[in-house]
Every structure is written in C-alpha cells, then in structure tokens.
XYZ file of C-alpha atoms in Angstrom:
610
model
C 5.186 -8.792 -10.659
C 3.591 -5.345 -10.564
C 4.515 -3.041 -7.754
C 1.960 -2.790 -4.958
C -0.326 0.124 -5.588
C 0.595 0.302 -9.281
C -2.207 0.744 -11.849
C -3.515 -2.285 -13.727
C -2.364 -0.834 -17.073
C -0.229 2.215 -17.816
C -1.424 4.311 -20.768
C 1.372 6.458 -22.251
C 0.079 9.154 -24.598
C 2.612 10.867 -26.878
C 1.562 14.377 -27.954
C 3.134 17.437 -29.553
C 3.101 19.653 -32.619
C 3.165 18.240 -36.113
C 6.656 17.215 -37.243
C 8.393 17.182 -33.854
C 9.205 13.447 -34.123
C 6.520 11.669 -32.086
C 6.029 8.730 -34.442
C 9.753 8.294 -35.057
C 10.376 8.230 -31.306
C 7.872 5.405 -30.743
C 9.147 3.414 -33.752
C 12.789 3.767 -32.716
C 12.019 2.655 -29.164
C 10.013 -0.356 -30.347
C 12.222 -1.572 -33.211
C 15.615 -0.015 -32.434
C 15.666 1.337 -35.971
C 15.036 4.781 -37.365
C 12.122 4.952 -39.829
C 13.010 6.857 -42.997
C 9.352 7.246 -43.954
C 7.176 6.982 -40.817
C 3.376 6.859 -41.201
C 1.325 9.908 -40.147
C 0.265 8.166 -36.938
C 0.837 4.703 -35.428
C -1.849 2.420 -33.987
C -1.669 1.869 -30.195
C 1.232 -0.394 -29.183
C 0.533 -2.864 -26.378
C 3.375 -4.226 -24.253
C 2.564 -7.206 -21.970
C 3.524 -7.073 -18.305
C 6.399 -9.548 -18.646
C 8.189 -7.221 -21.093
C 8.192 -4.095 -18.902
C 10.664 -3.384 -16.094
C 7.930 -2.659 -13.543
C 5.837 -5.715 -14.421
C 2.718 -3.840 -15.564
C 1.099 -3.832 -19.022
C 1.757 -0.700 -21.076
C -0.190 0.861 -23.938
C 1.634 3.529 -25.981
C -0.678 5.787 -28.000
C 0.587 7.941 -30.849
C -1.458 11.058 -31.673
C -1.920 13.436 -34.560
C -2.080 17.212 -34.130
C -4.128 17.705 -37.305
C -7.417 19.572 -36.718
C -9.482 16.668 -38.058
C -7.949 14.367 -35.404
C -8.583 16.699 -32.456
C -11.356 14.572 -30.932
C -9.182 11.433 -30.956
C -6.308 13.439 -29.436
C -8.481 14.749 -26.598
C -9.816 11.257 -25.798
C -6.301 9.789 -25.744
C -5.141 12.508 -23.336
C -8.089 11.985 -21.014
C -7.441 8.224 -20.864
C -3.698 8.612 -20.307
C -1.770 7.658 -17.186
C 1.139 9.859 -18.271
C 1.691 12.377 -21.086
C 4.918 12.450 -23.130
C 4.909 16.010 -24.490
C 7.382 16.332 -27.368
C 9.011 19.366 -28.938
C 11.761 19.621 -31.527
C 15.215 20.742 -30.400
C 15.813 22.464 -33.753
C 12.511 24.394 -33.722
C 12.319 26.830 -30.767
C 8.712 27.632 -31.608
C 7.602 24.126 -30.641
C 9.060 24.636 -27.158
C 7.242 27.930 -26.771
C 4.024 26.131 -27.728
C 4.470 23.867 -24.703
C 3.586 26.734 -22.374
C 1.383 28.756 -24.709
C -0.825 25.887 -25.938
C -0.180 22.350 -24.773
C -0.077 22.731 -20.983
C -3.127 25.050 -20.914
C -4.915 22.626 -23.248
C -4.236 19.673 -20.937
C -5.556 21.716 -18.046
C -8.695 22.575 -20.020
C -9.276 18.879 -20.718
C -9.018 18.075 -17.011
C -5.846 16.027 -17.493
C -3.874 16.029 -14.228
C -1.504 13.112 -14.793
C 2.306 13.427 -14.810
C 3.852 15.082 -17.879
C 7.252 14.238 -19.341
C 8.775 17.014 -21.456
C 10.921 15.476 -24.206
C 13.166 17.368 -26.621
C 13.334 15.260 -29.789
C 16.022 15.479 -32.533
C 18.835 16.240 -30.120
C 21.248 15.270 -32.885
C 20.439 18.541 -34.656
C 20.267 20.732 -31.544
C 22.294 23.946 -31.902
C 25.435 23.740 -29.856
C 24.688 26.984 -28.058
C 21.288 25.849 -26.782
C 20.974 24.375 -23.282
C 17.931 22.232 -22.556
C 18.057 23.018 -18.839
C 17.990 26.778 -19.327
C 15.266 26.551 -21.967
C 12.818 24.438 -20.003
C 13.433 25.693 -16.448
C 10.836 28.524 -16.628
C 8.234 26.099 -18.001
C 8.889 23.537 -15.275
C 8.524 26.189 -12.585
C 5.249 27.353 -14.079
C 3.791 23.837 -14.375
C 4.549 21.492 -11.429
C 2.704 18.768 -13.366
C 5.894 18.349 -15.449
C 7.877 15.680 -13.625
C 10.855 15.068 -15.908
C 12.640 16.732 -18.815
C 15.017 14.956 -21.151
C 16.244 14.970 -24.723
C 16.598 12.116 -27.194
C 17.420 11.306 -30.795
C 15.409 8.719 -32.701
C 17.852 8.953 -35.613
C 20.856 8.176 -33.407
C 18.828 5.827 -31.160
C 19.914 7.878 -28.156
C 17.764 7.670 -24.974
C 14.632 6.620 -26.883
C 14.040 3.633 -24.606
C 14.707 5.770 -21.535
C 11.858 8.096 -22.507
C 9.285 5.362 -22.013
C 11.080 3.857 -19.017
C 10.869 7.168 -17.173
C 7.312 7.680 -18.363
C 6.417 4.335 -16.807
C 8.244 5.229 -13.607
C 6.385 8.544 -13.442
C 3.180 6.513 -13.041
C 4.359 3.601 -10.913
C 6.806 5.670 -8.819
C 5.718 9.290 -9.229
C 7.890 12.062 -7.856
C 5.204 14.720 -7.444
C 3.665 13.343 -4.204
C 7.105 12.888 -2.620
C 9.422 15.725 -3.451
C 9.559 19.415 -4.387
C 12.520 19.954 -6.739
C 12.317 23.730 -6.370
C 12.847 23.531 -2.605
C 14.862 20.311 -2.790
C 12.784 18.965 0.073
C 10.249 16.264 0.852
C 6.636 17.295 0.518
C 4.778 17.630 3.833
C 2.551 14.568 3.300
C 5.570 12.441 2.442
C 7.467 13.621 5.515
C 4.437 12.853 7.711
C 4.118 9.347 6.256
C 7.827 8.611 6.728
C 7.690 9.910 10.298
C 4.857 7.489 11.068
C 6.909 4.649 9.586
C 9.957 5.658 11.632
C 7.948 5.678 14.871
C 6.411 2.285 14.106
C 9.882 0.822 13.540
C 11.336 2.443 16.667
C 10.139 -0.413 18.848
C 11.795 0.775 22.061
C 10.660 4.366 21.444
C 14.063 5.861 22.207
C 14.001 8.204 19.222
C 16.601 6.330 17.132
C 16.694 3.228 14.951
C 19.327 0.851 16.254
C 21.161 -1.576 13.980
C 18.673 -4.295 14.946
C 15.690 -2.027 14.224
C 17.198 -0.897 10.911
C 17.694 -4.496 9.849
C 14.152 -5.418 10.861
C 12.920 -2.485 8.765
C 15.076 -3.581 5.823
C 13.784 -7.152 5.966
C 10.181 -5.978 6.260
C 10.414 -3.718 3.190
C 12.993 -5.480 0.995
C 13.161 -9.057 2.318
C 16.900 -8.826 3.004
C 18.983 -7.448 5.884
C 21.776 -4.915 5.528
C 25.298 -6.230 5.747
C 27.532 -4.839 8.483
C 29.583 -2.742 6.054
C 26.376 -1.418 4.447
C 25.091 -0.272 7.833
C 28.359 1.510 8.502
C 28.250 3.138 5.078
C 24.670 4.367 5.479
C 25.352 5.944 8.839
C 28.573 7.486 7.589
C 26.778 9.193 4.689
C 24.140 10.561 7.053
C 26.703 11.760 9.609
C 28.662 13.608 6.941
C 25.647 15.333 5.389
C 23.272 16.231 8.220
C 23.758 17.344 11.775
C 21.943 15.274 14.381
C 21.334 12.546 11.800
C 23.144 9.968 13.950
C 22.861 9.751 17.724
C 24.190 7.028 20.014
C 25.187 5.087 16.894
C 21.547 5.030 15.774
C 19.631 6.720 12.954
C 17.440 9.623 14.074
C 14.221 10.775 12.438
C 16.131 13.608 10.742
C 18.602 11.102 9.353
C 15.812 8.796 8.182
C 14.100 11.622 6.296
C 17.412 12.742 4.797
C 18.104 9.269 3.424
C 14.810 9.185 1.566
C 15.330 12.667 0.176
C 18.730 11.471 -1.036
C 17.208 8.391 -2.693
C 14.735 10.600 -4.547
C 17.388 13.102 -5.645
C 19.435 10.242 -7.070
C 16.449 8.884 -9.010
C 15.782 5.930 -6.716
C 12.133 6.731 -6.163
C 11.251 3.051 -6.210
C 13.060 2.658 -2.871
C 10.913 5.215 -1.087
C 7.751 3.976 -2.779
C 8.521 0.392 -1.707
C 8.688 1.589 1.909
C 5.523 3.661 1.679
C 3.497 0.902 0.037
C 4.702 -1.673 2.517
C 3.155 0.486 5.237
C -0.167 0.861 3.431
C 0.088 4.110 1.439
C -1.339 4.691 -2.031
C -0.109 7.123 -4.692
C -1.847 10.046 -2.984
C -0.113 9.161 0.312
C -3.396 8.169 1.947
C -3.840 4.752 3.527
C -4.936 2.311 0.853
C -8.163 0.379 0.473
C -6.573 -2.947 1.356
C -5.601 -1.705 4.812
C -8.878 0.060 5.542
C -11.041 -2.856 4.371
C -9.835 -5.092 7.203
C -12.887 -4.042 9.203
C -16.445 -4.388 7.925
C -18.673 -1.555 9.091
C -21.887 -2.902 7.580
C -24.913 -2.253 9.776
C -28.634 -1.699 9.541
C -30.111 1.778 9.470
C -31.208 1.569 13.119
C -27.750 0.481 14.289
C -24.634 2.570 14.837
C -20.894 1.853 14.780
C -19.200 2.561 18.112
C -15.792 2.315 19.702
C -15.295 -0.660 21.987
C -13.745 -0.171 25.433
C -10.436 -1.133 23.797
C -10.993 1.504 21.118
C -11.719 4.222 23.660
C -8.676 3.135 25.670
C -6.468 3.419 22.565
C -7.518 7.001 21.828
C -7.412 7.960 25.516
C -3.823 6.663 25.720
C -2.888 8.709 22.639
C -4.360 11.829 24.215
C -2.313 11.324 27.363
C 0.814 10.588 25.311
C 0.640 13.973 23.599
C -0.591 15.895 26.654
C 3.044 16.538 27.530
C 2.377 19.062 30.316
C -0.297 16.752 31.796
C -2.832 19.545 32.216
C -5.669 17.463 30.784
C -5.895 19.536 27.587
C -4.205 19.680 24.203
C -2.458 22.956 23.472
C -1.977 24.072 19.874
C 1.588 22.755 19.917
C 0.543 19.420 21.415
C -2.274 19.030 18.867
C 0.128 19.821 16.021
C 2.492 17.129 17.269
C -0.371 14.622 17.571
C -1.300 15.037 13.904
C 2.300 15.136 12.679
C 2.011 11.569 11.366
C -1.431 12.108 9.791
C -2.597 14.129 6.782
C -3.954 16.721 9.207
C -6.468 17.421 11.943
C -9.331 14.946 11.278
C -11.940 17.539 12.244
C -10.573 20.507 10.297
C -13.174 20.114 7.539
C -16.574 21.768 6.959
C -18.355 18.520 7.869
C -17.121 18.847 11.457
C -17.252 22.631 11.777
C -20.347 22.585 13.995
C -19.184 19.773 16.261
C -19.450 20.982 19.879
C -17.736 19.041 22.675
C -16.433 19.703 26.146
C -13.419 22.039 26.278
C -11.385 23.826 28.924
C -12.047 27.425 29.969
C -9.481 28.470 27.383
C -11.301 26.552 24.672
C -8.719 23.758 24.516
C -9.757 20.187 23.771
C -9.904 18.031 26.885
C -10.027 14.251 27.159
C -13.854 13.872 27.425
C -14.277 16.159 24.420
C -11.558 14.288 22.523
C -13.295 10.952 23.091
C -16.670 12.497 22.225
C -15.290 13.656 18.882
C -14.051 10.154 18.106
C -17.411 8.684 19.142
C -19.164 10.988 16.686
C -16.622 10.365 13.924
C -16.984 6.617 14.385
C -20.755 6.869 14.064
C -20.705 8.915 10.843
C -17.347 7.937 9.241
C -15.964 4.783 10.874
C -13.334 4.325 8.146
C -11.967 7.748 9.038
C -11.575 6.642 12.646
C -9.806 3.465 11.523
C -7.454 5.427 9.265
C -6.522 7.810 12.073
C -5.980 4.925 14.466
C -3.315 3.732 12.031
C -1.945 7.256 11.579
C -1.626 7.563 15.358
C 0.370 4.364 15.616
C -2.024 1.434 15.852
C 0.170 -1.540 14.835
C -0.598 -2.963 11.397
C -0.051 -6.504 12.658
C -2.758 -6.091 15.330
C -6.430 -6.859 14.796
C -8.288 -3.578 14.171
C -11.710 -5.184 14.656
C -11.185 -5.028 18.412
C -11.514 -1.235 18.229
C -15.100 -1.249 16.895
C -18.508 -2.716 17.567
C -21.969 -2.376 16.043
C -24.827 -1.584 18.393
C -27.864 -3.798 18.587
C -31.000 -2.900 16.685
C -32.947 -0.131 18.405
C -35.970 -2.351 19.179
C -33.702 -4.879 20.883
C -32.074 -2.142 22.933
C -35.436 -0.902 24.148
C -36.479 -4.361 25.293
C -33.258 -5.197 27.102
C -31.799 -4.057 30.413
C -28.250 -3.930 29.029
C -26.575 -0.537 28.384
C -27.680 1.200 25.222
C -25.643 2.819 22.463
C -23.266 5.601 23.406
C -24.077 7.788 20.388
C -27.520 9.281 19.842
C -28.658 10.940 16.626
C -31.178 13.731 16.983
C -32.740 15.196 13.840
C -33.806 18.825 14.138
C -36.758 19.998 12.048
C -36.740 23.766 11.856
C -39.165 26.224 10.203
C -38.504 26.752 6.525
C -36.476 23.540 6.221
C -38.563 21.047 4.331
C -37.696 17.369 4.144
C -39.588 14.804 2.090
C -40.228 12.256 4.830
C -42.833 10.259 2.921
C -40.360 9.042 0.318
C -38.666 5.654 0.704
C -35.335 7.375 1.129
C -36.807 9.668 3.752
C -38.285 6.771 5.733
C -34.968 4.908 5.640
C -33.164 8.004 6.865
C -35.588 8.307 9.776
C -34.580 4.810 10.886
C -31.165 6.249 11.748
C -32.757 8.794 14.040
C -32.988 8.230 17.803
C -34.892 11.412 18.601
C -36.672 13.980 16.431
C -36.849 17.564 17.682
C -39.234 20.169 16.242
C -38.311 23.812 16.629
C -40.861 26.621 16.666
C -40.726 30.341 17.418
C -42.941 31.561 20.244
C -43.154 34.958 18.549
C -44.921 33.346 15.588
C -48.039 31.351 16.589
C -48.237 29.758 13.175
C -44.764 28.335 13.738
C -46.046 26.026 16.488
C -48.953 24.775 14.381
C -46.507 23.956 11.581
C -44.193 22.175 14.028
C -47.065 20.088 15.380
C -48.168 19.140 11.891
C -44.636 18.179 10.953
C -44.280 16.103 14.132
C -47.327 14.050 13.157
C -45.978 13.556 9.629
C -42.535 12.481 10.783
C -43.788 10.226 13.570
C -46.174 8.457 11.187
C -43.513 8.088 8.489
C -41.144 6.590 11.084
C -43.664 3.864 11.930
C -44.885 5.361 15.224
C -41.746 4.310 17.086
C -39.756 7.582 16.991
C -39.692 9.633 20.216
C -40.211 13.350 19.599
C -39.982 16.623 21.487
C -40.734 20.278 20.904
C -38.066 22.979 21.133
C -39.293 26.487 21.808
C -37.311 29.561 20.782
C -38.058 32.938 22.370
C -40.110 31.260 25.080
C -40.328 34.515 27.043
C -42.352 36.019 24.194
C -45.130 33.409 24.241
C -48.644 34.782 24.792
C -51.072 33.238 27.222
C -53.189 32.038 24.319
C -50.205 30.319 22.708
C -49.146 28.771 26.024
C -52.629 27.269 26.450
C -52.601 25.985 22.864
C -49.200 24.401 23.432
C -50.354 22.704 26.619
C -53.477 21.332 24.955
C -51.526 20.098 21.914
C -48.881 18.373 24.044
C -51.630 16.672 26.020
C -53.335 15.432 22.872
C -50.037 14.254 21.377
C -48.928 12.675 24.678
C -45.532 14.407 24.571
C -43.733 16.518 27.146
C -43.943 20.328 27.191
C -41.420 22.145 24.981
C -37.789 22.555 25.961
C -36.314 26.016 25.716
C -33.941 26.440 22.751
C -31.459 29.290 22.450
C -29.175 28.932 19.435
C -26.751 28.938 17.834
C -25.048 27.158 20.738
C -27.770 25.511 22.800
C -27.013 24.793 26.414
C -27.024 21.714 28.591
C -30.823 21.600 29.156
C -31.373 20.840 25.496
C -28.922 17.952 25.489
C -30.345 16.613 28.729
C -33.827 16.716 27.222
C -32.685 14.836 24.114
C -30.937 12.142 26.160
C -33.890 11.768 28.520
C -36.243 11.424 25.551
C -34.059 8.730 24.014
C -33.779 6.850 27.306
C -37.547 6.815 27.847
C -38.916 6.623 24.307
C -42.251 5.179 25.350
C -43.100 8.512 27.027
C -42.376 10.596 23.932
C -43.946 8.798 20.965
C -46.704 11.083 19.621
C -50.309 9.918 19.503
C -50.683 9.977 15.743
C -53.911 8.885 14.005
C -52.124 5.773 12.772
C -50.927 4.932 16.292
C -54.447 5.426 17.700
C -55.876 3.216 14.971
C -53.303 0.529 15.691
C -54.072 0.631 19.417
C -57.812 0.465 18.746
C -57.260 -2.539 16.495
C -55.215 -4.274 19.181
C -57.926 -3.577 21.756
C -60.502 -5.030 19.391
C -58.392 -8.134 18.973
C -58.035 -8.464 22.724
C -61.804 -8.100 23.173
C -62.441 -10.642 20.473
C -60.038 -13.003 22.136
C -61.771 -12.428 25.479
C -65.259 -13.065 24.070
C -64.054 -16.063 22.179
C -62.408 -17.366 25.323
C -65.594 -16.840 27.331
C -67.659 -18.638 24.689
C -65.260 -21.533 24.683
C -65.456 -21.604 28.480
C -69.281 -21.794 28.410
C -69.204 -24.569 25.843
C -66.681 -26.498 27.889
C -68.733 -26.104 31.075
C -71.859 -27.307 29.249
C -69.939 -30.193 27.772
C -68.548 -31.320 31.109
C -72.009 -30.886 32.772
C -73.640 -33.030 30.076
C -70.974 -35.666 30.510
C -71.448 -35.634 34.268
C -75.279 -36.004 34.031
C -74.940 -38.704 31.411
C -72.539 -40.605 33.567
C -74.931 -40.289 36.550
C -77.860 -41.567 34.521
C -75.834 -44.468 33.246
C -74.779 -45.332 36.771
C -78.408 -45.167 38.047
C -79.697 -47.309 35.176
C -77.092 -49.937 35.807
C -78.112 -50.176 39.483
C -81.892 -50.614 38.828
C -81.317 -53.231 36.207
C -79.381 -55.237 38.738
C -82.266 -54.876 41.360
C -85.089 -56.151 38.956
C -83.209 -59.316 38.291
C -83.041 -60.036 41.975
C -86.779 -59.496 42.639
C -88.089 -61.633 39.839
C -88.570 -64.490 42.231
C -90.939 -62.256 44.192
C -93.281 -61.432 41.304
C -93.557 -58.684 38.607
C -93.592 -55.570 40.817
C -90.551 -54.120 39.235
C -91.890 -54.131 35.699
C -93.750 -50.819 35.723
C -90.870 -49.137 37.599
C -88.452 -49.946 34.756
C -90.756 -48.320 32.276
C-alpha cells in the first residue's frame, strides 16, 4: 500500500551527458545483466505498485542528450518527480558539466524536484579520486541535490539502490526535514514535531511518559514499544543530549533529537510516518484530507463566523500564552504561540492593513486577537481551521463546532435575532474604477454589507462623481445595499458645496457625510458603518429604479383598492337584489293565500291580483 501523502505515480527521469552510462544503468537494474550493446535510448519502463518497495507505481524514463532530442529531454524533466543526474567516474569533465550545465538547465526549465547525483562506472574510477571530495562543492551550491552515490552497471554494484533511493527521495524526501550542512532539523520540521509532541503530552507536564510514548507508538506504527526498547531509546537520548530525559520521561529536546538521528541514519520513512499520521503533506503544511473535514460553502450574502465554542478556543489559547497575564501578547509570547505553526498567520501582505484594538504599546490584546480571527474566518476560513489545528485543537474532535454560516442577509433584516458579527464595507474612492454592471461585479456586491463613497471637499467635482457612483452601485446591487458618504478635508468645504451636499443627501434619502481622515480612520467612521448596517432601511439610496419600483407597488395597491371597492359595490347590489326579491316573493305568497279565502265572498280580489 502506498504511503499516505505519496504521489499517485513516481516519474524517475535519468539524464546526463552522452556516454556516461544512463541506458546501461537502467538495463542493469531491470534485468540484472550488463548490456554489451545498449540501444541509444530505452522506451519508458513502467513498474506496477506491487513491485516497488513503497507500494507506488514507478515510471523510469531514459533520455538522450543529442541536440535533436532536446525537446523530448526537456518534457521528460518537466514531468519528472525526481531527476537521476548521471556523470562518469572516469571522465572528470562530465562532473564539471553537472554544475556548469545540467543544474542551471534544470533551473531554467523550472524543475524543482529532488535530484540524485550518480557517479556511473565506479569500476573504472581512478583510485586516487574521492567521490565525496569531488561532489561536496556541487552539493553545497545546489541544495536541490538530495543524495550522491556511485554505481557500476558492469559489476552490478548498487544499480538497484540508485532507483530505490530515487523513489525514497519522492516518497520520503529529506529536503523538507533536514539540513545536512548544519546537521539540524529544518525550522518547519521542528515546528511540526513540536506540535506532535504537545498533542501526545496528554498531562501537559513537558515530558512523554512510558505510557504516552507507547500510545504515540501505537498511533503511528500500530505496535507498542517493548520494555527493553523503551529503555534503549531513553539510554541513547541520555547519552547524546543534555536535558533529553527528565523524570524518566522524554523531553521535547529528546524527541527532536531522536528524529534528527533517524534522518541521519537514513530512516526518513520513520519521521515521515509520524508527520503524515498527524496530517502533514510533503511541504509540511496540513493536508487536504484534514482541512476538508469542514465545508465552508455559503452564498454570496452569507459569511463564515466563529461559533461561541470557536471564540472560546482562541480566547483560551490567548490566555495560555499570555504568561505574564497582562492582557497582551509580547513579542516573546507571540513567538511562542506560533512555535507550532508555519508562522504568524497575519504576517502576509493580505493582512498588512488589518487594524484591531491594541494596547498603548501597540501589543495585541484579547479583543484585537479575536477580531483578527473573526476577519480571517470571514475571508479565509480554511486558514482559521488550519491554525486551530496548529494551536492544538485535537484531531479526534469535531472541528465543525468551531464554525457557523450566517443566515442570508434578507433573513437577518427580517428577524429579531442577533445579526452577523463580521461586516464587510466596500470603499469606493476617486480614481478607483470598478465595473459594477458586470455579472461578476453584481455577485461581488452581494458580499457587501455597506458601501461607502469617499469624496474630497476640496474638489467639488469629487462629490458629484461620488453621488453618481453611489447611484450606479446601489442600482447594480438591486436597491438593497445601504450606502453612506465619507468626506475628506471637511473643513475645506465651501458654503456652496455644503448646500449641494445637503440637497443631494435629501434627494437620495441618505444621511449627511461622515468625516474621513486616512490612512487610519478613527472610531466615528467605524461607528457610522456599523450604524448603517444595523439600520439599512434608513440608508438605501433613492435610485430611479427604486422610485420606479415603489411607484409600481403603489399602482398595484391602488388597483387592488379600486378592484376591492368595485367588488364591494357589486356584492352590495347583489345582496340588495336578493333581499328585494325575497320580499316580493314573500308578499306574493301572502296575497295568493288571501284570494283563495275570499272566493266565497265574490270576485273582489281579481283586479287586485292583476
């Protein structure tokens, strides 16, 4: 079975100068015989998954360095999972070409996969030549080179190992884990292993007890450590690193040392098994399988938010790392908080302008911390989920309890229940044109809770442009988007402009402008935005389309009223006719009864009946 996180198929591309032994190497590895007359180039060799040690299919591609085959060579390199770069041990010039041509050429082609440097024809290597000394400068210059080794196709020496290590370089790469020059774990690897250590330290005493070590071993390798194995592991750590063992338990330093030792001894699969069990991919980011446990699908007028449980989780993490309990995160406390994550989640250009509440010294406080997570959840909910895991959210817990999707905006406006906690305000500034009439533009406006239109009081034409844009945006949004004006340099407004602004706001049925002083606007602006969002019915501009819609509704209501009145008149007439008819019928019935009774008296009643 393929290792978790391994590619579906590993493509091994064998390259090098003409005559260095590429084709002979592949033939010897495949047939365990040395070809006396190898062909110029072999067709791709496909190895099924059940024939490879890592359980993944492998395709080995031979290449030709002839000029007429350059296009095929470039394509093979670009499709490769790993490059086996060959040189001949008896031709020093081919080794020099590794650094003067081949590595720069791979870089030019955009090939950034692992490279194995292989010295072929070791059986004819001069006795006074050392592979290590010859390749060391090249390896230092090109970190992409993961492994160097020599082989002999003629003697069948290490030919199979070439492709075994090439496969391992893809399935269990060293580059993300370890820096051979420093003989140390790479920072991302150390951060990932620290997170794993803390998750396994169930009692949070800073050490892994024998019981916790065994639970870790079973979780990652489906088998516990025997008593003598536990003793042996701790003895190795105690002998090699100070403070690696404390109170008969394995410390974080000891845990990191063990993995560095595994890597140095070529047991990268051990460390990768641990990392993949805890959700890491080959780039040491949390993998898709872990992050897809929560669906963040929502309509354009909805927003993803933290639930009370989600806010409580991040608030608890803040307090955990606020070691001096001053309500703020110092630089040292923040560094410790992100020591199990790739880095500060907001240290990217996308979050550079994010302004939240801080202390007088500019340190992040709890309300600002939670505000940052609220914003991150609204714009990148998967990022919030990933950092919840980085900060220690248990993998066996249900992450859906951290998130919720707000109701549709129309439903929120009709209900008395609390509304969404995150509002999106779009700012339309002079000189920044947006195509709002396009389908994409209209869909984007559905995400907007409030639209603000900035104008400069020093430039009268700026206000006219802002008013025109407000009408365009409001109409494109379907006449449901609350809007407000923001006025820069309000002290410079002339009396004529002030009167024009007042008249325009009256006609548009929106509030007077709010003062705007960038680049860091103050609290009045935010209060105005929130108030506008909370009372949208008082801030929707009177656009021509909205007036037409209201006039149409009034016409319908009038029509319904007239129709109702007409129906009422008809019904009254109908009931009156029925009443008179019934009265006449009753009177006729009475007279007919009287004539019959008077017939014995003569014919006086005859004319009366007529």
